[in-house]
Each structure stands twice: as structure tokens, then as C-alpha cells.
GROMACS .gro file of C-alpha atoms in nm:
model
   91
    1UNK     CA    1  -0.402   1.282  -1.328
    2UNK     CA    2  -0.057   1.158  -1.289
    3UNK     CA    3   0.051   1.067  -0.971
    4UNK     CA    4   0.457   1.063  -0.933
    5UNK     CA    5   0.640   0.882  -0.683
    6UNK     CA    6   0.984   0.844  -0.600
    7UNK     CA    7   1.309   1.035  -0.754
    8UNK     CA    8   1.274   1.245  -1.127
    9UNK     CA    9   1.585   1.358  -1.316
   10UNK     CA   10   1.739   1.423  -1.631
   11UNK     CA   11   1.674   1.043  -1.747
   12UNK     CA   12   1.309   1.041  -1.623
   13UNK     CA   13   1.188   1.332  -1.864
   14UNK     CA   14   1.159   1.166  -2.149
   15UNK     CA   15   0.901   0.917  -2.022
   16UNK     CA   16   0.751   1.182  -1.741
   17UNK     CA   17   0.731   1.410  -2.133
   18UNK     CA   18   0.557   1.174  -2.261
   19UNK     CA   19   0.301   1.095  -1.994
   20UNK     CA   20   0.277   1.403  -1.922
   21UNK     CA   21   0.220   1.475  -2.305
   22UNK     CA   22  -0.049   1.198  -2.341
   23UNK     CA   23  -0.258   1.332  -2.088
   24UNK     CA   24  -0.223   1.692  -2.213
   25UNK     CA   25  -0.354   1.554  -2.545
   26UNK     CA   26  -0.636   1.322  -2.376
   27UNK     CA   27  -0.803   1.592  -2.130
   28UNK     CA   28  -0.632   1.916  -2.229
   29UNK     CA   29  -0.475   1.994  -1.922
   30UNK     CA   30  -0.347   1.801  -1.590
   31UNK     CA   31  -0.293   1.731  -1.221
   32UNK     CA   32   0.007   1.670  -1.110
   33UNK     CA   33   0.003   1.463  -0.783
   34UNK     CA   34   0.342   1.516  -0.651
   35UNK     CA   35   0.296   1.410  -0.281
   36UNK     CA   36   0.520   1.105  -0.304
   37UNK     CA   37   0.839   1.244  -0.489
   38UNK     CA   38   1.155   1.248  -0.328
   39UNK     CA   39   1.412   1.418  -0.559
   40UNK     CA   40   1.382   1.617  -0.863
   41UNK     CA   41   1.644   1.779  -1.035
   42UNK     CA   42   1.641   2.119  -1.269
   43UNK     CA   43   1.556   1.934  -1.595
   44UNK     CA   44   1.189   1.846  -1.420
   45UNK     CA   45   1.170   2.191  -1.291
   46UNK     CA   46   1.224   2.292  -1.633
   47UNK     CA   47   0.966   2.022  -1.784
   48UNK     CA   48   0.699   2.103  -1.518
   49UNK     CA   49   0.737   2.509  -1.595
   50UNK     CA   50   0.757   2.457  -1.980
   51UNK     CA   51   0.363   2.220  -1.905
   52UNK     CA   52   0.220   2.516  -1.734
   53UNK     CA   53   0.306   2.765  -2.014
   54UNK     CA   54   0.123   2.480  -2.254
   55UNK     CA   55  -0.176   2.388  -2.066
   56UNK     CA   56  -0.397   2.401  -1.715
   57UNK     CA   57  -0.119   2.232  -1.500
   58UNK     CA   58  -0.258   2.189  -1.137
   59UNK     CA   59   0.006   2.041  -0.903
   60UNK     CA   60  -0.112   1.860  -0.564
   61UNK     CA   61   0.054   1.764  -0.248
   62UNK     CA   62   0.371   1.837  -0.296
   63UNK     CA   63   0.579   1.652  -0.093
   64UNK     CA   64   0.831   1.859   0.171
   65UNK     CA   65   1.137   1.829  -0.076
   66UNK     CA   66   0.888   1.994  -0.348
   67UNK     CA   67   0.707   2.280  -0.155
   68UNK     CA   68   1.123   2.345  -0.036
   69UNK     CA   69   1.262   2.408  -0.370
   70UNK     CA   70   0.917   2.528  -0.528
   71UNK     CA   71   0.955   2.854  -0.217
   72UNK     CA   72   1.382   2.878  -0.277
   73UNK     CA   73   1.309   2.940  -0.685
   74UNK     CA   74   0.987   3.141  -0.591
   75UNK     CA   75   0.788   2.931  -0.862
   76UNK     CA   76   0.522   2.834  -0.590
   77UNK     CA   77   0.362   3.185  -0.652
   78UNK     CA   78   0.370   3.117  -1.037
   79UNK     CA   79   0.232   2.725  -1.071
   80UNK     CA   80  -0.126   2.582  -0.935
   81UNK     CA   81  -0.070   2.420  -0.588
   82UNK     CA   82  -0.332   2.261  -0.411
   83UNK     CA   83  -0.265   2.077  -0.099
   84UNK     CA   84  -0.459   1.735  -0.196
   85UNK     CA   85  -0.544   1.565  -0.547
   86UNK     CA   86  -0.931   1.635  -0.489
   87UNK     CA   87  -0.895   1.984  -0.434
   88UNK     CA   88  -0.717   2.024  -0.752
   89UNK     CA   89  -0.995   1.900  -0.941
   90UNK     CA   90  -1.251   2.070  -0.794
   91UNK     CA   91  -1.070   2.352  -0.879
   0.00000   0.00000   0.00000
């Protein structure tokens, strides 16, 4: 699991890649725990859609800002959203 906090843009993705890679690599797939992020801008929307075409991406607690823009781009009915970190993996 990776739990993000704060504000994610076009500087952030190549360490958020690379976490995000690491723990693709380590378990196969991942939980995002997104309850605590403030801002992100298209490049993570892109990064987080390109992780669930590549593995089991489970995303948890999105935080208001998140569950906004997830419902305006209509990729809420595409990606795995559970409302808490331990529903996602019990999933």
C-alpha cells in the first residue's frame, strides 16, 4: 500500500512512478490510499489510469478533491474505489 498525502503534479510522477512501480513489482498489484491528497493534476490522472491498465490498482478514501474530479472525468465507474484502506484489501 501507498498511502499519498498532500499535493501530486507533473514533478511528483517520477518518484509517485517509481513507488508506485516498486510495489507493482514487490506484490503484483496495489492500494492506493488517497484519503489525504489535496491536489492532483492531469499527469497523475494519467499515471494512476495507465497503473490500472498494468496491474490490480485498488484506490481508497479518496479525499473530496479526488472523488470530485474522479465523478467530472467519469473514471470513478472505471478504477477500484473503496471507501477505507481495509476494505480495499479485503477486497
Amino acid at each position: 500500500m501507498i498511502a499519498l498525502q498532500g499535493e501530486f503534479d507533473y514533478a511528483s510522477v517520477p518518484g509517485l512512478q517509481a513507488r508506485i512501480d516498486t510495489a507493482v513489482n514487490t506484490h503484483g498489484g496495489l492500494i492506493l490510499d488517497a484519503g489525504a491528497v489535496t491536489f492532483v493534476d492531469s499527469t497523475v490522472v494519467t499515471l494512476i489510469l495507465m497503473t490500472h491498465q498494468r496491474t490490480h490498482l485498488r484506490i481508497a478514501g479518496l479525499s473530496p478533491h479526488l472523488e470530485h474530479l474522479f465523478g467530472i472525468y467519469g473514471i470513478d465507474q472505471v478504477l477500484h474505489i473503496y471507501p477505507t484502506a481495509d476494505a480495499a484489501q479485503t477486497a
